[in-house]
Short mmCIF file of C-alpha atoms in Angstrom, two decimals:
data_model
loop_
_atom_site.label_atom_id
_atom_site.label_comp_id
_atom_site.label_asym_id
_atom_site.label_seq_id
_atom_site.Cartn_x
_atom_site.Cartn_y
_atom_site.Cartn_z
CA MET P 1 3.87 15.00 52.59
CA ARG P 2 2.52 17.48 50.72
CA ILE P 3 3.04 21.59 50.83
CA GLU P 4 -0.03 22.38 52.73
CA GLU P 5 1.28 19.47 55.46
CA ILE P 6 4.93 21.23 55.49
CA THR P 7 3.86 24.77 55.58
CA GLY P 8 1.53 23.88 58.82
CA LEU P 9 4.35 22.01 60.55
CA LEU P 10 6.85 24.58 60.13
CA GLU P 11 4.00 27.81 60.57
CA ALA P 12 6.00 28.91 57.54
CA GLU P 13 4.70 31.85 54.91
CA ILE P 14 4.42 30.41 51.08
CA LEU P 15 5.76 33.10 48.75
CA THR P 16 4.86 31.38 45.37
CA VAL P 17 1.71 30.66 43.78
CA ASN P 18 2.61 28.63 40.68
CA HIS P 19 3.53 25.28 42.15
CA ASP P 20 1.72 21.59 41.80
CA LYS P 21 -0.19 21.81 45.51
CA ASP P 22 -0.65 18.18 45.35
CA MET P 23 2.86 16.96 44.97
CA ASP P 24 4.13 14.65 47.46
CA ILE P 25 7.35 15.63 48.92
CA ARG P 26 9.36 12.20 49.83
CA SER P 27 12.56 13.22 50.82
CA ALA P 28 14.25 16.43 52.01
CA CYS P 29 18.07 17.54 52.73
CA GLY P 30 19.58 20.56 54.84
CA ALA P 31 21.89 22.42 54.09
CA ASP P 32 23.90 25.43 53.30
CA LEU P 33 25.98 24.35 50.89
CA MET P 34 24.79 24.28 47.39
CA SER P 35 27.66 21.93 46.78
CA ASP P 36 26.16 19.59 49.04
CA VAL P 37 22.94 19.76 47.85
CA MET P 38 24.61 18.79 44.28
CA ALA P 39 25.83 15.64 45.77
CA PHE P 40 22.03 14.71 46.74
CA SER P 41 19.90 12.62 44.12
CA LYS P 42 16.67 12.03 45.06
CA GLU P 43 13.01 12.52 43.52
CA ASN P 44 10.28 14.99 44.79
CA ALA P 45 12.49 16.28 47.18
CA MET P 46 12.53 19.49 49.57
CA MET P 47 15.49 21.73 49.96
CA ILE P 48 15.71 23.33 53.75
CA THR P 49 18.73 26.17 53.62
CA GLY P 50 19.84 29.22 55.69
CA LEU P 51 21.67 30.72 52.65
CA VAL P 52 19.87 33.45 50.28
CA ASN P 53 20.97 33.88 46.98
CA PRO P 54 20.01 33.06 42.99
CA GLN P 55 21.80 30.35 43.08
CA VAL P 56 19.75 28.05 45.73
CA ILE P 57 17.32 28.43 43.25
CA ARG P 58 18.95 27.53 39.80
CA THR P 59 20.50 24.35 42.44
CA ALA P 60 16.99 23.53 42.90
CA GLU P 61 16.01 23.51 39.69
CA MET P 62 19.13 21.60 38.16
CA MET P 63 18.37 18.73 41.08
CA ASP P 64 14.56 18.71 40.50
CA ILE P 65 14.06 20.13 44.11
CA ARG P 66 10.62 20.79 43.84
CA VAL P 67 10.33 23.57 47.44
CA VAL P 68 12.70 25.28 49.05
CA VAL P 69 12.17 26.52 52.55
CA PHE P 70 14.45 29.50 54.01
CA VAL P 71 14.85 29.25 57.83
CA ARG P 72 15.42 32.01 60.35
CA GLY P 73 12.82 34.25 58.75
CA LYS P 74 14.78 34.60 55.87
CA LYS P 75 13.02 36.00 52.89
CA PRO P 76 14.23 35.92 49.53
CA GLN P 77 14.37 39.29 46.98
CA PRO P 78 11.50 39.25 44.18
CA THR P 79 14.02 38.38 41.34
CA MET P 80 14.48 34.78 43.24
CA ILE P 81 10.94 34.37 43.88
CA ASP P 82 10.51 35.00 39.77
CA MET P 83 12.76 32.69 39.22
CA ALA P 84 11.36 30.37 41.34
CA GLU P 85 7.86 31.07 39.85
CA GLU P 86 8.84 30.33 36.37
CA ARG P 87 10.37 26.76 37.49
CA GLY P 88 7.37 25.83 39.46
CA ILE P 89 9.32 25.77 42.52
CA ALA P 90 7.24 26.35 46.00
CA VAL P 91 9.38 28.63 48.15
CA LEU P 92 8.52 29.02 51.54
CA SER P 93 10.09 30.55 54.79
CA THR P 94 9.77 30.03 58.59
CA GLU P 95 10.62 31.80 61.47
CA LEU P 96 12.40 28.31 62.49
CA PRO P 97 16.09 27.76 62.76
CA MET P 98 17.66 24.88 60.52
CA PHE P 99 17.59 22.13 63.26
CA ALA P 100 14.48 22.59 64.43
CA ALA P 101 12.82 22.80 60.85
CA CYS P 102 14.62 19.70 60.11
CA GLY P 103 13.78 17.81 63.28
CA LYS P 104 10.42 18.64 62.83
CA LEU P 105 9.93 17.06 59.14
CA TYR P 106 12.08 14.14 60.54
CA GLN P 107 9.69 13.37 63.11
CA GLN P 108 6.70 13.40 60.53
CA GLY P 109 8.72 10.98 58.44
CA MET P 110 10.12 13.14 56.20
CA HIS P 111 13.76 11.26 56.01
CA GLY P 112 16.83 11.92 53.52
CA ARG P 113 16.71 8.96 51.93
CA GLY P 114 13.44 8.90 49.45
CA ASP P 115 11.84 6.51 48.91
CA SER P 116 14.64 3.83 48.12
CA MET S 1 27.42 19.62 10.07
CA GLU S 2 25.80 16.70 10.27
CA PRO S 3 22.12 16.52 10.06
CA GLY S 4 19.66 16.53 13.08
CA VAL S 5 23.00 17.69 15.41
CA ILE S 6 21.93 20.69 17.41
CA ILE S 7 24.45 23.07 18.41
CA ARG S 8 24.55 25.74 20.86
CA GLU S 9 26.85 28.37 22.50
CA TYR S 10 26.73 29.98 25.25
CA THR S 11 28.69 32.82 26.72
CA ILE S 12 29.74 32.59 30.65
CA PRO S 13 30.38 35.62 32.33
CA ALA S 14 32.92 35.73 34.84
CA ASN S 15 31.91 36.20 38.56
CA ASP S 16 28.21 36.85 37.61
CA PHE S 17 26.53 34.69 40.44
CA VAL S 18 22.89 35.86 39.03
CA VAL S 19 23.42 34.69 36.08
CA ALA S 20 25.48 31.94 36.60
CA GLY S 21 23.80 28.82 35.41
CA GLU S 22 21.69 30.00 32.79
CA ALA S 23 23.34 28.14 30.05
CA SER S 24 22.50 24.64 32.30
CA SER S 25 19.20 26.38 32.49
CA SER S 26 18.97 26.62 28.91
CA VAL S 27 19.97 23.03 27.70
CA ARG S 28 17.69 21.21 30.47
CA LYS S 29 14.85 23.02 29.17
CA LEU S 30 15.91 22.19 25.20
CA LEU S 31 16.53 18.74 26.66
CA ASN S 32 13.01 18.57 28.10
CA GLN S 33 11.38 19.87 24.88
CA MET S 34 12.92 16.75 22.91
CA GLY S 35 11.69 14.43 25.33
CA VAL S 36 14.58 13.16 26.87
CA ALA S 37 14.48 10.72 29.75
CA PRO S 38 14.14 12.85 33.25
CA ALA S 39 17.18 10.82 34.50
CA VAL S 40 19.17 11.93 32.04
CA VAL S 41 18.13 15.57 32.06
CA LYS S 42 19.06 15.53 35.57
CA ARG S 43 22.38 13.90 35.05
CA THR S 44 23.13 16.07 32.48
CA SER S 45 22.04 18.85 34.47
CA ILE S 46 24.30 18.05 37.04
CA ALA S 47 27.06 18.03 35.62
CA MET S 48 27.22 21.07 33.24
CA TYR S 49 26.10 23.22 35.94
CA GLU S 50 28.84 22.22 38.06
CA ALA S 51 31.38 23.27 35.19
CA GLU S 52 29.52 25.89 34.54
CA ILE S 53 30.18 27.40 38.08
CA ASN S 54 33.88 26.67 37.74
CA ALA S 55 34.15 28.51 34.81
CA VAL S 56 32.38 31.45 37.03
CA ILE S 57 34.66 30.84 40.26
CA HIS S 58 37.68 30.05 39.02
CA GLY S 59 37.80 30.42 35.28
CA HIS S 60 36.93 34.32 34.87
CA GLY S 61 33.97 33.08 33.15
CA GLY S 62 34.19 31.32 29.70
CA ARG S 63 32.13 29.37 26.80
CA ALA S 64 29.96 26.61 26.87
CA HIS S 65 29.78 24.60 23.70
CA VAL S 66 26.82 22.35 23.24
CA GLU S 67 26.28 19.44 20.55
CA ILE S 68 23.28 17.32 20.61
CA ASP S 69 22.65 14.52 18.55
CA SER S 70 19.92 11.39 18.58
CA GLU S 71 22.07 9.41 20.89
CA LYS S 72 23.52 11.76 23.43
CA ILE S 73 24.67 15.15 24.54
CA VAL S 74 28.44 16.70 24.28
CA ILE S 75 29.37 19.44 26.40
CA ARG S 76 32.86 21.59 26.10
CA ILE S 77 33.24 24.30 28.70
CA SER S 78 36.47 25.95 28.09
CA ASP S 79 37.87 29.17 30.13
CA ASP S 80 40.78 31.45 29.88
CA GLY S 81 41.77 31.09 33.49
CA PRO S 82 44.71 29.90 35.73
CA GLY S 83 44.39 26.81 34.72
CA ILE S 84 44.30 23.31 37.51
CA PRO S 85 48.02 23.06 38.96
CA ASN S 86 47.04 19.49 40.38
CA VAL S 87 44.30 17.91 38.54
CA GLU S 88 44.79 14.54 40.79
CA LEU S 89 44.37 17.20 43.92
CA ALA S 90 41.12 18.78 42.18
CA MET S 91 39.44 15.43 41.60
CA GLN S 92 39.61 14.79 45.24
CA GLU S 93 36.62 15.09 47.06
CA GLY S 94 36.76 18.12 49.79
CA TRP S 95 39.97 19.75 48.11
CA SER S 96 39.08 23.40 46.82
CA THR S 97 40.95 26.72 45.96
CA ALA S 98 37.80 28.76 46.24
CA PRO S 99 37.97 31.89 48.04
CA ASP S 100 35.89 32.45 50.90
CA SER S 101 33.39 34.96 49.00
CA VAL S 102 32.45 31.87 46.69
CA ARG S 103 32.25 29.76 49.81
CA GLU S 104 29.72 32.41 51.23
CA MET S 105 27.65 31.60 47.70
CA GLY S 106 27.16 28.10 48.99
CA PHE S 107 29.83 26.76 46.70
CA GLY S 108 33.64 25.38 47.08
CA ALA S 109 32.80 22.51 48.78
CA GLY S 110 35.65 20.75 46.31
CA MET S 111 33.02 18.68 45.06
CA GLY S 112 32.30 20.20 41.82
CA LEU S 113 34.83 17.73 39.45
CA PRO S 114 34.00 14.35 41.33
CA ASN S 115 30.29 15.10 41.06
CA ILE S 116 30.93 15.86 37.34
CA LYS S 117 32.85 12.45 36.65
CA ARG S 118 30.04 10.98 38.88
CA HIS S 119 26.95 11.92 36.75
CA ALA S 120 29.00 11.95 33.22
CA ASP S 121 29.15 9.05 30.89
CA ALA S 122 32.36 10.46 29.81
CA PHE S 123 34.40 13.16 31.26
CA HIS S 124 37.87 14.67 30.15
CA LEU S 125 39.83 17.43 31.73
CA ASP S 126 42.13 19.24 29.26
CA THR S 127 44.05 22.22 31.50
CA GLU S 128 47.47 24.01 31.10
CA GLN S 129 48.31 26.70 34.25
CA GLY S 130 48.08 30.34 33.03
CA ARG S 131 46.14 29.10 29.49
CA GLY S 132 42.58 27.99 30.98
CA THR S 133 40.65 24.90 31.56
CA THR S 134 38.20 22.70 29.15
CA VAL S 135 35.93 20.45 30.84
CA ASN S 136 34.49 17.81 28.22
CA ILE S 137 31.15 16.01 28.95
CA ILE S 138 29.16 13.49 27.28
CA VAL S 139 25.54 11.78 28.97
CA HIS S 140 24.15 9.23 26.36
CA PHE S 141 20.46 9.32 26.17
CA ARG S 142 20.18 5.74 26.77
#
C-alpha cells in the first residue's frame, strides 16, 4: 500500500516531505509499547501508535519502519519531525483512534505478517 | 590495535530519553556506510538499542564500546548502576523492574534482554549488585 493510499484511507495529515512516496508498505504493527515494536521484525513496515516521544522515531529507525502514524490527532513535536525527515521516515497524523485505524488498514489487506 | 579494526566509544547519558539511542543510531549509520547486509544491520541495531535503552533506564547511563572488523561487530555496553539482582528472572520475557515513568515512555515491558539474546550471535551479561552491569554482544557479518 502506498503512502497516498494510507493517507486517504485514514484521512490522515502527512507531516513530513523527505520520504519515498512510492514505497510499498506490506505490513503493520499497532502498539503504544516500543518494547513490543522491537519484537516485530518485518520489512517495509508501518507503525500505528498513540505514543508521542522521540523514541518512537528512534524505534522506527532501528526496526526499518518506514511510516509512523499517530492516532487520535496527536501531533509530534518539531524535533521529532526533524528526526524523521533526517531518516526518511514518513510521519502521519489521523483523528481516528488506534482500533479504527488498524481496522481500516486490515480491511484493505494490510496484515501484520508481511510477505511471509 | 589490529589493522582494519574500527573502534568507537560513546557516552550514554542517564535518564535522557531525547538522546537515548544516539549511539545505536551512529553505529547503524556506520554499518550502512560500510555496506554491511541490511539484515545484519537490523539485528545489530535492535540488540544495541535495547542494551542502550537498558543503560539509560536502569544503569544511570553508561558507556558503549564498539569494535568492528571485517567479520563481526563486538559491542560492550556498561553502566555503574545497581546491577541485576536476579539474572534468571531478568532474562524471562515480561519480567521488568522499570518504573511507571519508563513505561510511559513506551519501554519497560521486560522484553529487552531476551530480545538482545535473540538477535545477537553471542550474548554475555556481567552484573554485580551495587557495581553495575556490562552487556557484551557479538554479531557476525555472515
